[in-house]
Coordinates of C-alpha atoms in Angstrom, one line a residue:
M1 CA 57.1 186.1 157.6
V2 CA 57.6 183.0 155.2
N3 CA 58.0 179.6 156.5
V4 CA 60.8 178.1 153.9
K5 CA 62.4 174.5 154.5
G6 CA 66.0 174.5 154.4
G7 CA 68.4 171.8 154.0
T8 CA 68.9 169.4 150.2
R9 CA 66.2 166.6 151.2
P10 CA 62.9 168.9 151.5
P11 CA 63.8 170.3 147.7
W12 CA 63.7 166.7 146.2
V13 CA 60.6 165.3 148.7
G14 CA 58.5 168.1 146.9
L15 CA 60.0 167.4 143.0
G16 CA 58.6 163.9 144.5
A17 CA 55.7 164.3 144.8
A18 CA 55.0 167.4 143.0
V19 CA 55.1 164.3 140.2
W20 CA 51.8 162.9 141.6
L21 CA 50.4 166.1 140.7
Q22 CA 51.7 167.4 138.2
I23 CA 50.2 163.7 136.9
A24 CA 46.5 165.2 138.8
S25 CA 46.9 167.8 136.6
G26 CA 46.8 166.4 133.5
N27 CA 43.3 165.2 134.2
A28 CA 42.3 167.8 130.8
Y29 CA 43.8 165.1 128.8
N30 CA 41.4 162.0 129.5
F31 CA 38.5 164.4 127.2
P32 CA 39.4 162.3 124.4
L33 CA 39.0 159.2 126.6
Y34 CA 34.5 160.3 127.3
S35 CA 33.6 162.5 124.7
H36 CA 32.1 159.6 122.6
S37 CA 30.2 159.0 125.6
L38 CA 29.5 162.3 125.7
K39 CA 28.4 162.8 121.8
S40 CA 26.0 159.1 122.0
V41 CA 24.4 159.5 126.1
L42 CA 23.5 163.6 125.6
G43 CA 23.1 163.4 121.9
F44 CA 25.6 166.0 120.8
N45 CA 26.4 167.0 117.5
Q46 CA 30.6 167.2 116.7
Q47 CA 30.4 171.5 116.3
Q48 CA 29.0 171.2 120.1
L49 CA 31.6 168.6 121.2
T50 CA 34.6 170.2 119.9
M51 CA 33.2 173.5 122.0
L52 CA 33.2 171.4 124.9
G53 CA 36.8 170.8 124.0
V54 CA 37.9 174.1 123.6
A55 CA 36.4 174.6 127.3
N56 CA 38.5 171.8 128.4
D57 CA 41.6 173.6 127.0
I58 CA 39.8 176.8 128.8
G59 CA 39.8 176.1 131.7
E60 CA 43.1 173.8 131.7
N61 CA 44.9 176.9 130.5
V62 CA 43.7 180.1 131.9
G63 CA 45.8 180.4 135.4
L64 CA 46.0 184.0 135.9
I65 CA 44.2 183.6 139.1
P66 CA 46.1 180.9 140.1
G67 CA 48.8 183.1 139.0
L68 CA 48.3 186.2 141.1
V69 CA 47.2 183.4 143.7
C70 CA 50.6 181.9 144.3
N71 CA 52.4 184.6 145.0
K72 CA 50.1 185.5 147.4
F73 CA 49.4 182.6 150.1
P74 CA 51.4 179.3 150.4
P75 CA 51.3 176.6 147.9
W76 CA 48.9 174.4 150.4
V77 CA 46.2 177.3 149.7
V78 CA 46.6 177.0 145.5
L79 CA 46.1 173.0 145.7
L80 CA 43.1 173.2 147.9
I81 CA 41.5 175.5 145.6
G82 CA 42.3 173.3 143.0
S83 CA 40.7 170.7 144.6
F84 CA 37.6 171.7 145.5
S85 CA 37.2 173.0 141.3
C86 CA 38.6 169.0 140.4
F87 CA 36.1 167.5 142.6
F88 CA 32.6 170.0 141.8
G89 CA 33.2 170.4 137.9
Y90 CA 33.9 166.8 136.9
G91 CA 31.1 166.3 139.8
V92 CA 28.4 167.8 137.5
L93 CA 29.5 166.2 134.2
W94 CA 29.3 162.7 136.2
L95 CA 25.9 163.0 137.3
S96 CA 24.8 164.2 133.7
L97 CA 26.9 161.5 131.8
S98 CA 25.5 158.8 134.5
Q99 CA 22.1 160.3 134.1
T100 CA 21.9 160.6 138.2
V101 CA 20.4 164.0 137.0
Q102 CA 18.5 164.0 133.4
N103 CA 18.3 166.8 130.7
L104 CA 20.9 168.9 132.3
P105 CA 21.6 171.7 129.8
Y106 CA 24.6 172.8 127.8
W107 CA 25.7 175.5 129.3
L108 CA 26.2 174.3 132.3
L109 CA 27.8 171.1 131.4
W110 CA 30.7 173.5 129.2
I111 CA 31.0 175.7 132.6
A112 CA 31.4 172.6 134.8
L113 CA 34.0 171.2 132.1
C114 CA 35.9 174.2 132.3
V115 CA 35.9 175.0 136.4
A116 CA 37.0 170.7 136.3
T117 CA 39.7 170.9 133.8
N118 CA 40.8 174.4 135.4
S119 CA 41.9 172.4 138.6
S120 CA 45.3 171.6 136.0
A121 CA 46.3 175.3 136.4
W122 CA 45.9 176.0 140.2
F123 CA 47.8 172.5 140.4
S124 CA 50.3 173.4 137.8
T125 CA 51.1 176.6 138.5
T126 CA 51.8 175.6 142.8
V127 CA 54.1 172.4 141.5
L128 CA 56.2 173.9 138.6
V129 CA 56.8 178.3 140.5
T130 CA 57.3 176.3 143.7
N131 CA 59.9 173.7 142.2
M132 CA 61.5 175.7 140.0
R133 CA 62.3 178.6 143.2
N134 CA 63.9 175.6 144.8
F135 CA 65.6 174.7 141.7
P136 CA 66.8 178.3 140.5
L137 CA 69.8 177.2 138.1
S138 CA 68.6 173.9 136.7
R139 CA 65.0 175.8 135.3
G140 CA 65.3 173.6 132.0
T141 CA 65.6 170.7 133.7
V142 CA 62.9 171.0 136.3
A143 CA 60.7 172.1 133.9
G144 CA 60.9 169.2 131.3
I145 CA 60.8 166.9 134.3
L146 CA 57.5 168.5 135.6
K147 CA 56.4 169.0 132.5
G148 CA 57.5 165.8 130.8
Y149 CA 55.2 163.9 133.4
G150 CA 52.1 166.1 132.9
G151 CA 52.7 164.6 129.4
L152 CA 52.7 161.4 130.2
S153 CA 50.0 161.6 132.8
A154 CA 46.8 160.8 129.6
A155 CA 48.9 157.8 129.0
V156 CA 48.6 156.7 132.8
Y157 CA 45.1 157.9 133.2
T158 CA 44.5 155.7 130.2
E159 CA 46.0 152.5 132.0
V160 CA 44.1 153.7 134.8
Y161 CA 40.6 153.2 132.5
S162 CA 41.0 150.3 130.9
A163 CA 42.5 148.0 134.2
L164 CA 40.7 149.9 136.9
L165 CA 37.8 151.7 135.7
R166 CA 37.1 148.3 132.8
N167 CA 36.2 151.6 130.3
S168 CA 33.7 153.1 131.3
S169 CA 33.7 156.8 131.0
S170 CA 31.2 157.8 133.5
K171 CA 33.6 155.8 136.4
L172 CA 36.0 157.6 135.0
L173 CA 34.5 161.3 135.5
L174 CA 33.9 159.6 139.3
F175 CA 37.9 158.7 139.6
L176 CA 38.4 162.3 138.4
A177 CA 35.7 164.5 141.0
L178 CA 37.1 162.2 144.1
G179 CA 40.4 160.6 143.8
V180 CA 42.2 163.5 141.9
P181 CA 40.9 166.0 145.1
T182 CA 42.3 163.6 147.7
L183 CA 45.2 163.0 145.9
S184 CA 45.6 166.8 146.3
L185 CA 45.1 167.1 149.5
L186 CA 47.4 163.9 150.1
M187 CA 50.3 166.0 149.0
M188 CA 49.8 169.4 149.3
Y189 CA 51.8 168.9 153.1
F190 CA 54.7 168.2 151.1
I191 CA 55.0 171.1 148.8
R192 CA 56.5 174.1 149.8
P193 CA 58.9 176.6 149.4
C194 CA 62.5 175.3 150.1
T195 CA 65.8 177.6 150.9
P196 CA 67.1 176.7 147.4
S197 CA 71.0 176.2 147.0
L198 CA 73.4 178.6 144.3
G199 CA 76.2 176.5 144.5
E200 CA 77.2 173.8 142.5
D201 CA 76.4 170.5 143.9
S202 CA 77.9 167.3 142.0
S203 CA 75.0 165.1 143.6
E204 CA 71.9 166.9 141.9
S205 CA 72.9 166.6 138.8
Y206 CA 72.8 162.7 138.7
H207 CA 69.4 163.0 141.5
F208 CA 68.3 164.8 138.0
L209 CA 69.3 161.9 135.9
F210 CA 67.9 159.2 137.9
V211 CA 64.2 160.9 138.5
Q212 CA 64.8 161.1 134.3
V213 CA 65.6 157.8 133.6
A214 CA 63.1 156.4 136.3
S215 CA 59.8 158.7 133.5
I216 CA 61.6 157.1 130.6
V217 CA 61.0 153.8 132.1
L218 CA 57.4 154.5 133.9
G219 CA 56.6 155.7 130.0
V220 CA 58.1 153.3 128.3
Y221 CA 56.0 150.3 130.5
V222 CA 52.7 152.7 130.4
L223 CA 52.6 152.6 126.8
T224 CA 53.5 149.1 126.5
T225 CA 51.4 148.0 128.9
T226 CA 48.5 149.5 126.9
I227 CA 49.8 147.7 123.5
L228 CA 49.4 144.5 125.2
A229 CA 45.5 145.0 126.9
D230 CA 44.8 146.4 123.2
V231 CA 46.3 143.0 121.4
F232 CA 45.3 141.1 123.6
S233 CA 42.3 140.5 126.3
L234 CA 44.2 140.3 129.9
N235 CA 42.3 139.2 133.0
V236 CA 41.7 141.3 135.8
F237 CA 44.8 139.9 137.9
V238 CA 47.1 141.0 135.2
S239 CA 45.5 144.4 134.5
Y240 CA 45.6 144.9 138.5
T241 CA 49.4 143.8 138.5
F242 CA 50.1 145.7 135.8
L243 CA 48.4 149.3 138.0
I244 CA 50.2 148.2 141.0
I245 CA 54.0 148.1 139.0
M246 CA 52.9 151.5 137.3
V247 CA 52.2 153.0 140.9
V248 CA 55.3 151.8 141.9
L249 CA 57.4 153.5 139.2
L250 CA 55.5 156.8 140.0
M251 CA 57.4 156.6 143.6
A252 CA 60.6 156.4 142.1
P253 CA 61.6 160.0 142.5
L254 CA 61.2 159.6 146.1
A255 CA 64.2 157.2 146.3
I256 CA 66.3 160.1 146.3
P257 CA 64.7 162.0 149.5
V258 CA 64.9 158.3 151.4
K259 CA 68.5 158.6 150.0
M260 CA 69.7 161.3 151.3
T261 CA 67.6 160.4 154.5
F262 CA 69.8 157.2 155.3
Y263 CA 72.8 158.5 153.4
P264 CA 73.7 161.6 154.3
S265 CA 75.8 164.0 152.2
N266 CA 79.1 165.2 153.8
R267 CA 79.4 168.6 152.7
G268 CA 77.4 169.6 155.1
K269 CA 74.8 172.8 155.2
L270 CA 74.6 174.4 151.9
V271 CA 74.9 177.6 151.5
V272 CA 72.6 180.2 150.4
S273 CA 73.7 183.6 149.2
D274 CA 71.5 186.8 147.9
V275 CA 68.5 184.5 147.6
S276 CA 65.3 187.0 148.4
V277 CA 62.5 185.6 149.7
G278 CA 60.3 188.5 150.5
H279 CA 61.5 189.4 153.7
A280 CA 64.7 190.0 156.0
S281 CA 64.1 186.6 157.8
S282 CA 62.4 183.5 157.6
T283 CA 61.6 180.3 159.8
V284 CA 63.8 177.9 158.2
Q285 CA 64.0 174.4 158.7
D286 CA 66.8 171.8 158.0
D287 CA 66.9 168.1 158.0
G288 CA 66.7 167.8 161.7
S289 CA 63.8 168.3 163.9
A290 CA 65.0 171.6 164.9
E291 CA 63.5 175.2 163.8
K292 CA 65.7 178.4 163.9
S293 CA 64.9 182.0 162.8
E294 CA 67.9 183.0 160.9
P295 CA 68.9 185.6 157.7
L296 CA 68.6 184.5 154.5
L297 CA 69.5 187.9 153.0
T298 CA 71.4 191.1 154.2
P299 CA 70.1 194.4 153.4
L300 CA 72.2 195.7 150.7
S301 CA 71.3 192.3 148.8
S302 CA 69.9 192.5 145.3
S303 CA 67.0 190.6 144.5
A304 CA 69.9 187.7 143.1
N305 CA 67.0 186.9 141.1
L306 CA 64.5 184.7 142.2
G307 CA 61.8 187.2 143.4
S308 CA 60.3 186.4 146.5
F309 CA 58.1 183.6 147.3
Q310 CA 55.2 186.2 148.8
E311 CA 54.4 189.5 148.4
G312 CA 55.7 191.7 151.1
D313 CA 56.3 194.8 150.2
E314 CA 55.2 197.7 153.1
I315 CA 56.3 200.4 151.1
S316 CA 53.5 202.5 149.1
E317 CA 54.2 203.9 145.5
V318 CA 53.7 207.2 146.8
D319 CA 55.6 206.5 149.7
M320 CA 58.3 205.8 147.2
L321 CA 57.9 208.6 144.7
L322 CA 58.0 211.1 147.6
A323 CA 61.4 209.3 148.8
E324 CA 62.7 209.7 145.0
G325 CA 61.5 213.4 144.6
E326 CA 63.5 214.5 148.1
G327 CA 66.6 212.3 146.9
A328 CA 66.7 210.0 149.9
V329 CA 66.4 206.8 147.4
K330 CA 67.8 206.6 143.8
K331 CA 64.7 206.4 141.1
K332 CA 64.0 202.8 139.8
R333 CA 65.3 202.4 136.6
R334 CA 62.9 199.4 134.2
P335 CA 64.1 195.9 134.7
R336 CA 66.4 194.5 131.2
R337 CA 65.8 191.3 130.5
G338 CA 66.5 188.2 131.9
E339 CA 65.6 190.4 135.7
D340 CA 62.6 190.5 137.4
F341 CA 59.8 192.5 135.7
K342 CA 56.9 193.1 136.9
F343 CA 53.7 191.5 134.9
T344 CA 52.7 194.9 133.6
E345 CA 56.6 195.8 132.9
A346 CA 56.5 192.5 130.7
L347 CA 53.2 192.9 129.0
V348 CA 54.9 196.0 126.8
K349 CA 57.4 193.9 125.7
A350 CA 57.7 192.5 122.6
D351 CA 60.0 189.5 123.3
F352 CA 56.6 188.9 125.1
W353 CA 54.0 189.0 122.6
L354 CA 56.5 187.2 119.9
L355 CA 57.2 184.2 122.4
F356 CA 53.5 184.4 123.4
L357 CA 52.5 183.9 119.0
V358 CA 54.5 181.7 118.4
Y359 CA 53.7 179.1 121.9
F360 CA 50.3 179.9 120.3
F361 CA 51.1 179.2 117.1
G362 CA 52.9 175.6 117.7
V363 CA 50.4 174.7 120.6
G364 CA 46.7 176.2 119.7
S365 CA 47.2 174.0 116.5
G366 CA 48.4 170.6 118.5
V367 CA 46.0 170.8 121.0
T368 CA 43.2 171.2 117.4
V369 CA 44.4 167.8 116.9
L370 CA 44.5 166.4 120.5
N371 CA 40.8 167.5 120.7
N372 CA 40.0 165.7 117.9
L373 CA 42.1 163.1 117.7
A374 CA 39.2 160.4 118.0
Q375 CA 37.1 161.3 115.0
I376 CA 40.6 161.7 113.2
G377 CA 40.7 157.9 113.8
I378 CA 37.9 157.0 113.5
A379 CA 37.8 159.1 110.2
Q380 CA 40.8 157.2 109.1
G381 CA 39.6 153.8 110.0
L382 CA 40.6 153.0 113.4
H383 CA 38.3 151.9 115.5
D384 CA 40.0 151.8 118.9
T385 CA 41.5 155.0 119.2
K386 CA 42.9 154.8 123.0
I387 CA 46.0 153.9 121.3
L388 CA 46.1 157.1 119.6
L389 CA 45.9 159.0 122.6
S390 CA 48.8 156.7 124.5
L391 CA 50.8 157.1 121.6
F392 CA 50.0 161.0 121.7
S393 CA 50.6 161.2 125.5
F394 CA 54.1 159.1 125.3
C395 CA 55.3 161.2 122.3
N396 CA 54.1 163.8 124.2
F397 CA 56.2 163.2 127.4
V398 CA 59.4 162.5 125.1
G399 CA 59.2 165.8 123.7
R400 CA 59.0 167.5 126.9
L401 CA 61.2 165.6 128.6
G402 CA 63.6 165.8 125.8
G403 CA 63.2 169.7 125.5
G404 CA 64.3 169.9 128.6
V405 CA 67.3 168.4 128.2
I406 CA 68.4 169.1 125.4
S407 CA 68.0 173.0 126.1
E408 CA 69.7 172.8 128.9
Y409 CA 72.5 170.8 127.3
F410 CA 72.6 173.3 124.6
V411 CA 72.4 176.2 126.5
R412 CA 74.6 175.4 128.8
L413 CA 77.7 174.2 126.4
K414 CA 77.1 177.0 123.5
A415 CA 74.3 179.7 125.1
V416 CA 72.0 178.8 122.8
P417 CA 68.6 180.1 122.9
R418 CA 65.7 177.9 123.6
T419 CA 63.7 179.0 121.3
V420 CA 65.8 177.7 118.6
W421 CA 63.5 174.3 119.4
M422 CA 61.1 176.0 118.9
T423 CA 61.3 177.0 115.9
C424 CA 63.0 173.5 115.0
T425 CA 60.1 171.2 115.9
Q426 CA 57.4 174.1 114.2
V427 CA 59.1 172.9 111.2
V428 CA 58.5 169.5 112.3
M429 CA 54.8 170.3 112.8
I430 CA 54.3 171.8 109.7
I431 CA 55.3 168.4 107.5
T432 CA 53.3 166.3 110.5
Y433 CA 50.4 168.0 109.4
L434 CA 50.9 167.6 105.8
L435 CA 51.1 163.8 106.7
F436 CA 47.6 163.6 108.2
A437 CA 45.7 165.5 105.5
S438 CA 47.4 162.9 103.0
A439 CA 45.7 159.9 105.3
L440 CA 48.1 158.2 103.2
N441 CA 48.4 154.3 104.9
G442 CA 50.4 153.5 107.5
T443 CA 51.1 157.4 108.8
L444 CA 48.2 157.7 110.8
Y445 CA 50.5 156.4 114.2
A446 CA 54.1 157.7 112.7
A447 CA 51.8 161.5 112.4
T448 CA 50.1 161.5 115.5
A449 CA 54.0 160.4 117.3
L450 CA 55.8 163.1 115.5
L451 CA 53.4 165.4 117.0
G452 CA 52.8 164.6 120.3
V453 CA 57.2 164.9 120.5
C454 CA 56.7 168.9 119.2
Y455 CA 53.8 169.4 121.0
G456 CA 55.5 168.6 124.4
V457 CA 59.1 170.3 123.3
Q458 CA 56.8 173.5 122.9
F459 CA 55.8 173.6 126.4
T460 CA 58.7 172.5 127.9
T461 CA 60.6 175.4 125.9
M462 CA 58.3 178.3 126.5
V463 CA 58.8 177.3 130.2
P464 CA 62.2 178.3 131.3
T465 CA 62.6 180.8 128.2
A466 CA 59.9 182.8 129.6
S467 CA 61.3 182.9 133.5
E468 CA 64.9 183.6 132.0
L469 CA 63.8 186.2 130.0
F470 CA 61.4 187.8 133.2
G471 CA 62.6 186.7 136.0
L472 CA 60.8 184.6 138.7
K473 CA 59.5 187.0 140.8
H474 CA 56.3 187.2 139.1
F475 CA 56.5 183.9 137.2
G476 CA 53.2 182.5 137.7
I477 CA 51.0 185.1 136.2
I478 CA 53.7 185.3 133.3
F479 CA 53.0 181.8 132.8
N480 CA 50.1 181.8 132.7
F481 CA 49.2 184.6 130.4
M482 CA 51.8 182.7 127.7
S483 CA 49.7 179.9 128.3
L484 CA 46.5 181.4 126.8
G485 CA 47.4 180.7 123.6
N486 CA 46.0 176.9 124.1
P487 CA 42.5 178.0 124.7
L488 CA 43.0 180.7 122.5
G489 CA 44.1 177.9 119.4
A490 CA 41.4 175.5 120.5
Y491 CA 38.6 178.3 120.1
L492 CA 40.2 179.3 116.5
F493 CA 41.3 176.4 115.2
S494 CA 39.7 173.3 117.1
G495 CA 36.0 174.8 117.6
L496 CA 35.7 177.5 115.0
L497 CA 37.4 176.0 112.2
A498 CA 38.0 172.0 112.5
G499 CA 34.9 171.3 114.1
F500 CA 33.0 173.2 111.7
L501 CA 34.4 171.7 108.7
Y502 CA 33.8 168.4 110.1
D503 CA 30.0 168.6 110.0
N504 CA 29.7 170.1 107.1
E505 CA 31.5 166.9 105.4
A506 CA 29.2 164.5 107.4
A507 CA 25.8 166.7 106.1
K508 CA 27.6 165.8 102.7
Q509 CA 27.6 162.3 103.7
H510 CA 24.3 162.0 105.2
T511 CA 25.7 160.7 108.7
A512 CA 26.1 161.7 112.2
T513 CA 30.2 160.7 111.7
C514 CA 32.4 161.9 108.9
L515 CA 34.4 158.9 107.3
G516 CA 37.0 159.6 105.2
A517 CA 40.2 162.2 104.7
N518 CA 38.1 164.7 103.7
C519 CA 36.7 165.3 107.8
F520 CA 40.1 167.0 108.2
R521 CA 42.2 168.0 105.5
V522 CA 41.2 171.2 104.7
T523 CA 42.4 171.6 108.9
F524 CA 45.0 170.2 108.6
L525 CA 46.5 171.9 105.6
I526 CA 45.8 175.5 107.0
L527 CA 47.4 174.4 110.4
A528 CA 50.8 173.7 108.1
G529 CA 50.6 177.0 106.9
V530 CA 49.8 178.7 110.8
C531 CA 53.0 176.9 112.0
G532 CA 54.8 177.9 108.8
L533 CA 53.8 181.3 110.4
G534 CA 55.4 180.6 113.8
T535 CA 58.3 179.2 112.2
M536 CA 58.9 182.6 111.1
L537 CA 58.4 184.4 114.2
S538 CA 60.0 182.3 116.3
I539 CA 63.8 182.7 114.2
V540 CA 63.0 186.7 114.7
L541 CA 62.4 186.5 118.5
T542 CA 65.9 183.5 118.4
M543 CA 67.7 186.3 117.1
R544 CA 66.4 189.1 119.7
I545 CA 66.9 187.2 122.6
K546 CA 70.4 185.6 121.5
P547 CA 72.6 188.3 123.8
V548 CA 70.0 187.9 126.3
Y549 CA 71.5 184.1 127.0
Q550 CA 74.8 184.8 126.2
M551 CA 75.1 186.8 129.2
L552 CA 73.3 184.7 131.7
Y553 CA 75.0 181.1 130.7
A554 CA 78.3 183.1 129.8
G555 CA 80.8 180.5 131.8
G556 CA 78.8 177.5 130.7
S557 CA 76.6 178.2 134.2
F558 CA 73.9 180.1 135.0
R559 CA 74.6 183.6 136.4
L560 CA 72.1 185.1 138.3
P561 CA 71.1 188.8 137.3
Q562 CA 73.5 191.3 140.0
S563 CA 71.6 194.8 138.5
S564 CA 68.4 194.0 139.6
N565 CA 66.5 196.0 142.5
H566 CA 63.4 194.7 141.4

């Protein structure tokens, strides 16, 4: 039996809590804040540091196990595993960097960083899968909001790093080891499956708009205060005031359930139709304190197709095959695009691999710049690279939030496939990499901002596209397999390419720190070519899936497939 929270308020409470966990899940974006200390204190060269960056990305994006676990266990279990991962991984890194334990081997630090940042996969998988199932008709909007806050997390951590931790890399690692797990433990109660509404609700769009505006205000605020802290020497009182205001802005999404509590809607209870939650009955709690057990679907209901929140099939495949042979049940047909796919069924589809490759070329190339952002800034004569990270983070947030909003608007207006925006941003990324390669005066900040926006759009677009093509039932593992494009790109383009070329150029200069445009020029030219290939594949994918979107969004609103028995 699946415990499902009922009523209109609980999904919004969960979304408000998910915002905090999405910020926490951005802990992997902190690598540029302490990478220079790892290099100087522990004596690593650039290629060793770059390979640590690969470990950072592998841990963050290898979420196949979280994807499987989230379908078997309640969200709090997944969050608890992520908390332990964060504590032990960053704890080992802190012991090494603080010299509390000396001479820890490189391979141990590499594994520790993988374990530490793998907490991101556990956190983000939980909140993304749970909230997309709680708001099944607003997938693009929810993905944009949650991924937007995840993209903004680097700027939030930078604010904490500057104001609270006084630019100490050692204190940052201790904060990640203790603070992030504590936050997860506090929020895990509120992240839970809720009864989704499949009816139209005019207030829902205004609530989403409020959260989007609140996130924009937070993003502008964090970027502004980071720039002020960089330009002026702020005292402790001002720094702490900035930090407190930031925390208040992070709490803004919780205003919606508070408003629902004091000013409840007169519409009455939402009607739930054709929503499969894995069993014929569930314990549903409404906005009051009473609990009741009631069926959420009839025996004749198809999956509708949100899929089960938990796997609950009690009939074995052998029994099913025998029943099919005896004519007792009809043989299952393979799912069509837009219906619920098993992971193994999705793997044999061309659209699955096209989406993976497009995402791999876009995000895999972008993460190469992110991992080397501090060294790119230093090579071009910038001494304080914190502002580069904050700028990238803010623009990454804008891309994630904007990508969700824009793709949702056009998909409902004209059934435009979301992958159109992946195509457009990869074209812009080609231009951006050429700007980086030119190293012209005044282009570093502009190129970083453009790349941040495009990088964010790639994230936000892939998430709802995968759910629309292959369903929500096994979305956790499908989404996390797609996310492997990030660490794969980091390994190929950052670890093997950028780090190798950087060290070669530094050797020519007879110094450990490479200076000048040649440090990364060839890398950027190759990345531009990679995005050119990604653009062509994205066009092919868009043409292939256009009929799917015309079917799903005919009439201007999302329609769940009614023919799937998956």
